[in-house]
Tab-separated table of C-alpha atoms in Angstrom:
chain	number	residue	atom	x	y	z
A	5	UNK	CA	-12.807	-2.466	17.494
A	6	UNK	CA	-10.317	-2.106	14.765
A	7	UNK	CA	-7.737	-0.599	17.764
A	8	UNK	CA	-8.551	-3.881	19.746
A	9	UNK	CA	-7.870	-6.470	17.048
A	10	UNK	CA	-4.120	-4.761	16.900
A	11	UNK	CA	-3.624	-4.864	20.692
A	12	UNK	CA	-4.897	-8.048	20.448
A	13	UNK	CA	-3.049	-9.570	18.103
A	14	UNK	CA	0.104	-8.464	20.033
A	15	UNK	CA	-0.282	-11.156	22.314
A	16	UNK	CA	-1.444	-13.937	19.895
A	17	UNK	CA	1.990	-15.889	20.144
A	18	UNK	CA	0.693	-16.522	23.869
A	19	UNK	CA	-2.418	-17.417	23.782
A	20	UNK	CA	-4.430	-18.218	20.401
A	21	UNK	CA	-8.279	-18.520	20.714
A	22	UNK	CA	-11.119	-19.729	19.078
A	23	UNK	CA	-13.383	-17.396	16.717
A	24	UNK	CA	-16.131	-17.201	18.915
A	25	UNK	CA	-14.210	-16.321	21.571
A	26	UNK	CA	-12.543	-13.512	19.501
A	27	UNK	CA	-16.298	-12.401	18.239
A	28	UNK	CA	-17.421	-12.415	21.981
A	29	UNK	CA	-14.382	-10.025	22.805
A	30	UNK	CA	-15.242	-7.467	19.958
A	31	UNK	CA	-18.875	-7.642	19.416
A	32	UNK	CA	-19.917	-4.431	20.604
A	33	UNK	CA	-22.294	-2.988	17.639
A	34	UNK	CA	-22.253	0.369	19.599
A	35	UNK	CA	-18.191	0.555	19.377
A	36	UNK	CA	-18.917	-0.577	15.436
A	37	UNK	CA	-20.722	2.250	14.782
A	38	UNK	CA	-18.069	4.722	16.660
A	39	UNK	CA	-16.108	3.647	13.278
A	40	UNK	CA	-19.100	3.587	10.866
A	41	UNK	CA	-19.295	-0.154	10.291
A	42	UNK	CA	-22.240	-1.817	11.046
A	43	UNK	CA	-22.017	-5.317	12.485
A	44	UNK	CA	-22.806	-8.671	10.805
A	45	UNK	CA	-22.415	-12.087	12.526
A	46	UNK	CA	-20.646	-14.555	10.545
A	47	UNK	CA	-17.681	-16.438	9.681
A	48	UNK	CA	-14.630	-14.936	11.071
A	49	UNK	CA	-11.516	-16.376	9.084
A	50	UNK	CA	-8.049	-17.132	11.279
A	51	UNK	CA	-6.258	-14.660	13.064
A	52	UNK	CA	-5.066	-11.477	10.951
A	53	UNK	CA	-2.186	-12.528	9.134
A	54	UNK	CA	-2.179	-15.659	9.669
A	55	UNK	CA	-1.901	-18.822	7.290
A	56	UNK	CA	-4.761	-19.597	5.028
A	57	UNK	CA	-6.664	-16.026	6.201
A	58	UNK	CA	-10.106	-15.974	4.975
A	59	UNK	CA	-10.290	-12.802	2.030
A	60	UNK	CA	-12.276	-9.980	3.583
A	61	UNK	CA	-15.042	-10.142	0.557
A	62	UNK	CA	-18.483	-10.004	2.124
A	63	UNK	CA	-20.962	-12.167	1.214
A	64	UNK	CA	-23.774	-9.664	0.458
A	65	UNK	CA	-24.635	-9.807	-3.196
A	66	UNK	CA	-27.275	-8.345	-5.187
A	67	UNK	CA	-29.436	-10.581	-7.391
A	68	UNK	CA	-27.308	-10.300	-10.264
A	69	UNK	CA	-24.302	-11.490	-8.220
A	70	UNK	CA	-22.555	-7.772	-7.711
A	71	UNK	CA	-21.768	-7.120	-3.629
A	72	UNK	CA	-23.971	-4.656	-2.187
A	73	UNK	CA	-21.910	-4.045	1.040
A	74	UNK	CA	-20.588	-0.960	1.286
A	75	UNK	CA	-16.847	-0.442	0.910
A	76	UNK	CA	-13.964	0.866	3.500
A	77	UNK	CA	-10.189	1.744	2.068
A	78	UNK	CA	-7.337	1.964	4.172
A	79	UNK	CA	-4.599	4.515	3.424
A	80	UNK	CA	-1.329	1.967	3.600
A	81	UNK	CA	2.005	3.253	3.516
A	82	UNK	CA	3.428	-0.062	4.297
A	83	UNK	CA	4.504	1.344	7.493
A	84	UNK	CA	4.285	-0.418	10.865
A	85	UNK	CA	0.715	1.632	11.731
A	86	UNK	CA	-1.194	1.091	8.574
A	87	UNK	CA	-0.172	-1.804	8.039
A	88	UNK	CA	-1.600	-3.279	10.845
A	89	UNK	CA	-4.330	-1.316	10.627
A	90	UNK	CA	-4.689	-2.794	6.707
A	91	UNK	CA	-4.862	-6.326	8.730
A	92	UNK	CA	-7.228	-5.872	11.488
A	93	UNK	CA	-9.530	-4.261	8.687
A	94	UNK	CA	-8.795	-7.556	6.532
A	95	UNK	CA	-9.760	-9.710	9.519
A	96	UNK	CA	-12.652	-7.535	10.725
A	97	UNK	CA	-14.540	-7.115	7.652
A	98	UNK	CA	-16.118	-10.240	6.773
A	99	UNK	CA	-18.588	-10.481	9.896
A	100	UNK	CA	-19.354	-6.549	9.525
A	101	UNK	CA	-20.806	-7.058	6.432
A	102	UNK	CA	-18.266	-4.306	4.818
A	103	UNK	CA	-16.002	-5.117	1.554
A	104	UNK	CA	-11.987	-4.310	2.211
A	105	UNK	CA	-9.927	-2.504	0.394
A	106	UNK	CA	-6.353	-0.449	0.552
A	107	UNK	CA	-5.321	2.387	-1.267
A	108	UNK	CA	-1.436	3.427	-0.839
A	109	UNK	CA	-0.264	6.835	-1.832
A	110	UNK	CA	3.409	6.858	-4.678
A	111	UNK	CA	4.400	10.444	-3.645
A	112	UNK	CA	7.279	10.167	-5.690
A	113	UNK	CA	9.409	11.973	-3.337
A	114	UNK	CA	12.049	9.410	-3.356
A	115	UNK	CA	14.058	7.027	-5.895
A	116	UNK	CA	12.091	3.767	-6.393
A	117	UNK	CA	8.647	4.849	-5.062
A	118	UNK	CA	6.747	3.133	-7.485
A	119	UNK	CA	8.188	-0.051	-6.800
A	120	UNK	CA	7.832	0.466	-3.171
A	121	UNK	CA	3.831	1.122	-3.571
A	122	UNK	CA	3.530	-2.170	-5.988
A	123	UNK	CA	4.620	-3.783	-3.098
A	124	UNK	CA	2.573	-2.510	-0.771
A	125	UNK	CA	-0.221	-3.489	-3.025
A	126	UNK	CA	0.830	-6.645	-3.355
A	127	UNK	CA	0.926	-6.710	0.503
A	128	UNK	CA	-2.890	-5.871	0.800
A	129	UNK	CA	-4.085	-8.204	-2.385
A	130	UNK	CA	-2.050	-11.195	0.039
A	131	UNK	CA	-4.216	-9.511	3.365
A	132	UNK	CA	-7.412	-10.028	1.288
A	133	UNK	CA	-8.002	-6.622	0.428
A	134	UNK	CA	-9.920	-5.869	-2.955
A	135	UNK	CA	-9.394	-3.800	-4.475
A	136	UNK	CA	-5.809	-2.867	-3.669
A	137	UNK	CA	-4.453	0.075	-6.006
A	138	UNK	CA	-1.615	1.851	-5.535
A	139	UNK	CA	-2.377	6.090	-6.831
A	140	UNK	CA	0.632	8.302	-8.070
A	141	UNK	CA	0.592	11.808	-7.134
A	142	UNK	CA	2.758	15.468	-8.492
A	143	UNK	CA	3.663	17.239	-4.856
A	144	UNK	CA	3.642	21.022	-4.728
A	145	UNK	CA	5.338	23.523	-3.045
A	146	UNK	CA	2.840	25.378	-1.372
A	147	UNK	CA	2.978	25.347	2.797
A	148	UNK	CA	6.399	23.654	3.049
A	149	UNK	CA	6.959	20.179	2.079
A	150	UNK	CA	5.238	17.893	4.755
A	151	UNK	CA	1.687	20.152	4.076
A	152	UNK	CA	1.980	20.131	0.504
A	153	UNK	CA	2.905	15.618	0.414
A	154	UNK	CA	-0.329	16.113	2.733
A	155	UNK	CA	-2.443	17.838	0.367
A	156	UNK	CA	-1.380	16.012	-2.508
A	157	UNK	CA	-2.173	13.038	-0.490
A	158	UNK	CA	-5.698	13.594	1.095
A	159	UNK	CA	-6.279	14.567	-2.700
A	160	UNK	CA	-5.685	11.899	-4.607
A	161	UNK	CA	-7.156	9.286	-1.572
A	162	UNK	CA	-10.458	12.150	-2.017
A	163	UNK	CA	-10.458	11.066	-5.705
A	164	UNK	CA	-10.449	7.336	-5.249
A	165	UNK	CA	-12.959	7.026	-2.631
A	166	UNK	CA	-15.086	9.149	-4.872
A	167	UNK	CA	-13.866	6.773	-7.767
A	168	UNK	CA	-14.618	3.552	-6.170
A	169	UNK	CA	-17.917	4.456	-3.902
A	170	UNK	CA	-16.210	3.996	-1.043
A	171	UNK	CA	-18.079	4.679	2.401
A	172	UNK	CA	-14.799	5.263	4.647
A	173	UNK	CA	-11.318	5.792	4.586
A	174	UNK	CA	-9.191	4.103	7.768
A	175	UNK	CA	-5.985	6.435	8.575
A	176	UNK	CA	-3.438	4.358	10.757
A	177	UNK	CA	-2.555	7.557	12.832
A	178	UNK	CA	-1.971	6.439	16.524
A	179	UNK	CA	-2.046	7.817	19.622
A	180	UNK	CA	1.870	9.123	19.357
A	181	UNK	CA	0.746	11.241	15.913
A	182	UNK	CA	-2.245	12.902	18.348
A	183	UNK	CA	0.553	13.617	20.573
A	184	UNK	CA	2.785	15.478	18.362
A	185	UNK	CA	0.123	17.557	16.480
A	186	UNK	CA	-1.018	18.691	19.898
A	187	UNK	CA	2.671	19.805	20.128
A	188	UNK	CA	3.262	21.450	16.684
A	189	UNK	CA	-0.064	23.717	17.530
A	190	UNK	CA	1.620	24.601	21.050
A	191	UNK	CA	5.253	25.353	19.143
A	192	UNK	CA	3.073	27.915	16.385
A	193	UNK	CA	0.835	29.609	19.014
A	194	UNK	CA	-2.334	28.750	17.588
A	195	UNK	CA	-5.277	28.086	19.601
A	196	UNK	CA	-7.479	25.339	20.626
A	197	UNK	CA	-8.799	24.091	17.551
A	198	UNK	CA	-4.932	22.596	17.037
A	199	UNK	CA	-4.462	21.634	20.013
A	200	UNK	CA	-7.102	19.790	19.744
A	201	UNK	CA	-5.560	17.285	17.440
A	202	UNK	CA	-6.566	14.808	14.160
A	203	UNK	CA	-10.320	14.420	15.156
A	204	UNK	CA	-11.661	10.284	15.159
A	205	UNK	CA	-14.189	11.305	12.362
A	206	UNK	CA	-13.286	14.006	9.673
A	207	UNK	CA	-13.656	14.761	6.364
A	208	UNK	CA	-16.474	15.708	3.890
A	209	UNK	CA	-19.404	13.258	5.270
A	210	UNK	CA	-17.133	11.876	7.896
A	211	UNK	CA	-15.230	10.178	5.031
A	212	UNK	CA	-11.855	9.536	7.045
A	213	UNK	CA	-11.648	7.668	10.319
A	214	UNK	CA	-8.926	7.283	12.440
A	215	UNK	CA	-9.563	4.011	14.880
A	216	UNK	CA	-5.897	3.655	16.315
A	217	UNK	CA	-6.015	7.435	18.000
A	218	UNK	CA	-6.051	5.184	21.708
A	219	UNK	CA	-3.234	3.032	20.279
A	220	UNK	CA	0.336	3.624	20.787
A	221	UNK	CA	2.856	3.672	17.913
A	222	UNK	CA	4.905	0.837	19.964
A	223	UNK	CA	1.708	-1.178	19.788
A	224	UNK	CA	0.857	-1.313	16.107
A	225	UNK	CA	4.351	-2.521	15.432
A	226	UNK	CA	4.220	-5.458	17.554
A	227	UNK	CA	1.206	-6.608	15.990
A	228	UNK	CA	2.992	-6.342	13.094
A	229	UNK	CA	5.606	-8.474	14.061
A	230	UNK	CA	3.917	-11.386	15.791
A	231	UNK	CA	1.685	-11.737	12.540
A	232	UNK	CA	5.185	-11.829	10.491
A	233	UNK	CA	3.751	-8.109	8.611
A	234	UNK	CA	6.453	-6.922	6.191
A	235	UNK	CA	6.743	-3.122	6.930
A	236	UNK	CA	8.602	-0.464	5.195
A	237	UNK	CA	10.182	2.551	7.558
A	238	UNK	CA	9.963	5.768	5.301
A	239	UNK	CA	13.416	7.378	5.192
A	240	UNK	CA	11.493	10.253	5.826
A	241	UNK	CA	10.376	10.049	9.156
A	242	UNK	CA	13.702	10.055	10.735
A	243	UNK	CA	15.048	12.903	8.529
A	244	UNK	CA	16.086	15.820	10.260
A	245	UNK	CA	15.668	18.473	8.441
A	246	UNK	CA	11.186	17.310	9.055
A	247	UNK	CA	9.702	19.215	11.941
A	248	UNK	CA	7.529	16.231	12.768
A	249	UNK	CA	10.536	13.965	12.840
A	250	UNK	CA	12.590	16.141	14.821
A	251	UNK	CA	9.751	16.409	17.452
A	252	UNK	CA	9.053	12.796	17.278
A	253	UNK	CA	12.795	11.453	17.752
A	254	UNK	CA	14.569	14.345	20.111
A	255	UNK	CA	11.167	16.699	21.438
A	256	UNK	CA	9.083	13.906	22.953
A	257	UNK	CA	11.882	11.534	24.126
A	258	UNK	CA	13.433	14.817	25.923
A	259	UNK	CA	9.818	15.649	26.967
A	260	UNK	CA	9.465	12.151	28.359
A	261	UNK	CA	13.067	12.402	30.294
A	262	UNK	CA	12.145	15.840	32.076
A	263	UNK	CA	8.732	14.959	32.876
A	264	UNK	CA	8.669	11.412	33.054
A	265	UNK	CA	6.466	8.546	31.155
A	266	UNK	CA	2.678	9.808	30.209
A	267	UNK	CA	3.843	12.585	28.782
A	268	UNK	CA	1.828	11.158	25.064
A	269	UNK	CA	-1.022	9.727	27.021
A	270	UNK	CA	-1.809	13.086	28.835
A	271	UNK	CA	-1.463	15.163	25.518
A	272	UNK	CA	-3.705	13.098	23.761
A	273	UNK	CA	-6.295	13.417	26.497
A	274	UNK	CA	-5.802	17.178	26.063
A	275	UNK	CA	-6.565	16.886	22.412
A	276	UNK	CA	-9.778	15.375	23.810
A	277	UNK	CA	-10.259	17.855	25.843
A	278	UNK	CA	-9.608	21.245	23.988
A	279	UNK	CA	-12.035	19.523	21.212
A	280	UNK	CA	-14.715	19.380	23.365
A	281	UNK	CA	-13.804	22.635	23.815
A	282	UNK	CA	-13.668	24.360	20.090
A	283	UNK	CA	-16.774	22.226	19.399
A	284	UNK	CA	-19.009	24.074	21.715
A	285	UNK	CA	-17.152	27.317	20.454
A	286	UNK	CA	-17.735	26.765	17.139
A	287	UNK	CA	-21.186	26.411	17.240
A	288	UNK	CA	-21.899	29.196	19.409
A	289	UNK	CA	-19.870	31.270	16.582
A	290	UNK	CA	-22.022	29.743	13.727
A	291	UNK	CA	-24.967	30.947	15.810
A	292	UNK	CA	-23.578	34.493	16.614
A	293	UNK	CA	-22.627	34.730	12.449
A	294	UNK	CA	-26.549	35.514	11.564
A	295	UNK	CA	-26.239	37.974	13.934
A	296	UNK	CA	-23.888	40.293	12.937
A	297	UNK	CA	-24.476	39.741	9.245
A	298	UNK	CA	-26.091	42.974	6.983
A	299	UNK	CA	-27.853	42.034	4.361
A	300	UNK	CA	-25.048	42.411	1.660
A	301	UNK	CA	-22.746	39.639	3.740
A	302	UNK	CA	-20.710	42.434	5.155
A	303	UNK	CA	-20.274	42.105	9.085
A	304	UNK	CA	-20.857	44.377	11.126
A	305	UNK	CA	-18.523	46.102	13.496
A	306	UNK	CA	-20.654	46.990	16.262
A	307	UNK	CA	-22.215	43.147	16.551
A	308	UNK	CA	-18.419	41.842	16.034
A	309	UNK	CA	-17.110	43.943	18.911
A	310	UNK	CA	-19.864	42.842	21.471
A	311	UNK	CA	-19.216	39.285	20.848
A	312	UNK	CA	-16.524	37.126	23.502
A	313	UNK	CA	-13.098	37.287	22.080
A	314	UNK	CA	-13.240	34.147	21.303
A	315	UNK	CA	-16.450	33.424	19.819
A	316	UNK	CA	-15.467	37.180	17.663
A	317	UNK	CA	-11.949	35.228	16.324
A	318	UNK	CA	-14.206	32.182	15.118
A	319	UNK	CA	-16.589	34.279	12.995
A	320	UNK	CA	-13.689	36.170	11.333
A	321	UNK	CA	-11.855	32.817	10.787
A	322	UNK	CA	-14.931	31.261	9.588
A	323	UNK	CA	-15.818	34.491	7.093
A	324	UNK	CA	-12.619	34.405	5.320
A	325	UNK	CA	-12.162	30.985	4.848
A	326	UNK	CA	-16.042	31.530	3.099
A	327	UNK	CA	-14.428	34.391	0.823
A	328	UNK	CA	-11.526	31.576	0.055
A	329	UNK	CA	-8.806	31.468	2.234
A	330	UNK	CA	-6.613	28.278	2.951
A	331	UNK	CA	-7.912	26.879	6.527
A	332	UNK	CA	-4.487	25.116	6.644
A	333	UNK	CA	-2.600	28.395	5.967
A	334	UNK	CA	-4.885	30.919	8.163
A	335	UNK	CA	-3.180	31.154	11.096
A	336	UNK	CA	-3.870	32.689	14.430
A	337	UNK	CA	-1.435	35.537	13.741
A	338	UNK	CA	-3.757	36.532	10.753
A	339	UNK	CA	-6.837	36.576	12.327
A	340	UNK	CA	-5.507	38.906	14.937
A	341	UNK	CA	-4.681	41.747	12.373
A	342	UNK	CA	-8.088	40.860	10.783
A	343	UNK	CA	-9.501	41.484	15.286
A	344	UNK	CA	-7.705	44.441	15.518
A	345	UNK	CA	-9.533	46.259	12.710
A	346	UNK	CA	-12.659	45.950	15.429
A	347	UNK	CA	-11.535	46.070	18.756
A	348	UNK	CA	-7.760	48.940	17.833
A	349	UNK	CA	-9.608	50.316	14.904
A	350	UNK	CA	-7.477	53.436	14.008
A	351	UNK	CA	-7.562	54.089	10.344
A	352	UNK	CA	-5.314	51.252	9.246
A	353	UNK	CA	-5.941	49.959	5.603
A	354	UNK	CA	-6.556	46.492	4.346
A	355	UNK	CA	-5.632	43.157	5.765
A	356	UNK	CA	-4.064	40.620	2.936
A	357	UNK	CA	-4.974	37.129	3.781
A	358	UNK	CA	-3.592	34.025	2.137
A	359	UNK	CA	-5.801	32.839	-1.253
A	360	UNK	CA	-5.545	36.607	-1.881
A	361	UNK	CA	-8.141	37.370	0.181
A	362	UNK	CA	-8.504	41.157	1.479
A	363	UNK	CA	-10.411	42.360	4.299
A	364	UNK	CA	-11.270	46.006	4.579
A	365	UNK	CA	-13.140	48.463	7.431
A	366	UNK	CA	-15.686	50.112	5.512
A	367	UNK	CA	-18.317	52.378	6.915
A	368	UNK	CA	-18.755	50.400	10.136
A	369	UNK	CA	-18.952	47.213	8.728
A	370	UNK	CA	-15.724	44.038	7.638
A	371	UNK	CA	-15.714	43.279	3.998
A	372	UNK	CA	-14.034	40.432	3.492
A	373	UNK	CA	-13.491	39.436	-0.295
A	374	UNK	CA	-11.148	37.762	-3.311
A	375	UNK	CA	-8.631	39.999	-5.313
């Protein structure tokens, strides 16, 4: 729904409508609840951005005049994607019976950062969105610079949904992101759970949703534009010495050129596609786990070595990410020296995951443990 309103709003200059005839285009309560907002008929404001726009505050109120409606963030950047996502939420809120608000991310990677996010929060508070906070955040080291700004990110937006009771996080990534994540899990070998891209729903409780995955990048910015949407282009996405921005300014274009246009389209649909995929692997793994556990947690050999290769790889990934591994630094490499100590077994001494986590061969069974 969210998706539509953008692609919608694209051609707004053309042809403006009426607000029933908007509601009549979007009101799908089963495409609401794809996104985890449930639909309320109502007033619908003007269109998203435009002049005298209605605040997104619903009207739901408990006796003692507090809103009872649950609450959805939006992580703004003040880029062209988020930003129009941040609108379209603005606009679709009020007759879903959901409170609006943003939340934008001061990584402090770059001179004037804070100013940049109080502007961005001023952007939102002029959308309607409340609240509209702006959350500064110490980047690490650890996994290279574009996982650790991640971390730190998905951290500190973690920590203010918690904060302010929020039911769901929007992430503006489109259909071009989905594209080149499939491609950064082709270019490290790893297998079909990253190729399988940024799922719609994630997080703990399906806290983050991602509604623009069928939108293209090319999309969200003209929405921005015909709705006269300040946007701010990081520095950092055409820097490079970024994989991602490399990939996304010289891989896909050259992609594009050998192979023709579709190239994003068809590697989103295999993101799709491999999901499908891992999700039926996955829980035939969690299944086979009970199976070739012993009662002191240890797995056993013998069970492990009967199991489908790939259903075997899933249960080790699975164990030492239990015993505290990094799932975003446990990569397919590692869980092949962790295989081999089933199906090459020879003698060979302990595995050293990342998280400091060691996995040994002992007496026929994996023991997989911290320190």
């Amino acid at each position: 729904m969210l998706a539509e309103h953008a692609e919608h709003a694209e051609h707004a200059e053309h042809a403006e409508h009426a607000p029933g005839e908007h509601h009549e285009r979007h009101g799908h309560h089963e495409h609401h609840q794809q996104h985890g907002l449930h639909e309320q008929h109502g007033h619908h404001g003007q269109r998203a951005g435009g002049r005298g726009r209605t605040p997104s505050r619903a009207s739901v109120a408990t006796p003692h005049g507090r809103s009872c409606a649950p609450l959805v963030l939006v992580a703004c950047s003040g880029g062209a994607d988020s930003m129009a996502l941040a609108s379209a939420l603005a606009f679709e809120a009020p007759r879903l019976g959901v409170r609006a608000g943003g939340i934008t991310v001061d990584h402090g990677l770059q001179p004037g950062s804070d100013q940049r996010a109080a502007e961005v929060v001023q952007r939102m508070r002029e959308l309607g969105l409340h609240p509209a906070e702006s959350v500064a955040v110490t980047v690490g080291r650890e996994g290279g610079p574009e996982a650790a700004a991640r971390d730190a990110r998905y951290a500190a937006l973690d920590a203010a949904a918690e904060r302010l009771g929020a039911r769901a996080v929007l992430l503006g990534h489109t259909r071009d992101d989905q594209a080149e994540t499939v491609l950064l899990g082709l270019a490290r070998g790893s297998g079909i759970r990253s190729l399988s891209g940024m799922a719609a729903v994630s997080g703990a409780g399906g806290r983050y949703r991602r509604p623009f995955l069928q939108l293209d990048r090319q999309t969200a910015r003209k929405a921005c534009m015909v709705q006269s949407l300040p946007v701010w282009d990081d520095p950092h996405n055409t820097d490079p010495s970024y994989t991602r921005s490399r990939l996304r300014h010289e891989g896909l274009p050259a992609l594009e050129k050998a192979l023709g246009k579709g190239v994003v389209e068809a590697l989103a649909r295999t993101a799709q596609l491999s999901r499908d995929d891992a999700d039926a692997l996955d829980a035939w793994a969690s299944r086979a786990e009970a199976g070739v556990r012993d009662a002191d947690g240890g797995l056993e050999c013998a069970g492990l070595h009967a199991l489908p290769p790939a259903v075997r790889r899933r249960v080790l990934r699975r164990a030492a990410i239990e015993a505290g591994a990094p799932a975003g630094s446990l990569f397919a490499r590692h869980i092949e020296e962790v295989d081999r100590l089933i199906t090459g077994w020879r003698g060979q001494g302990a595995i050293n995951l990342p998280g400091k986590v060691v996995v040994r061969r002992q007496g026929g069974r994996l023991v997989i443990r911290q320190g």
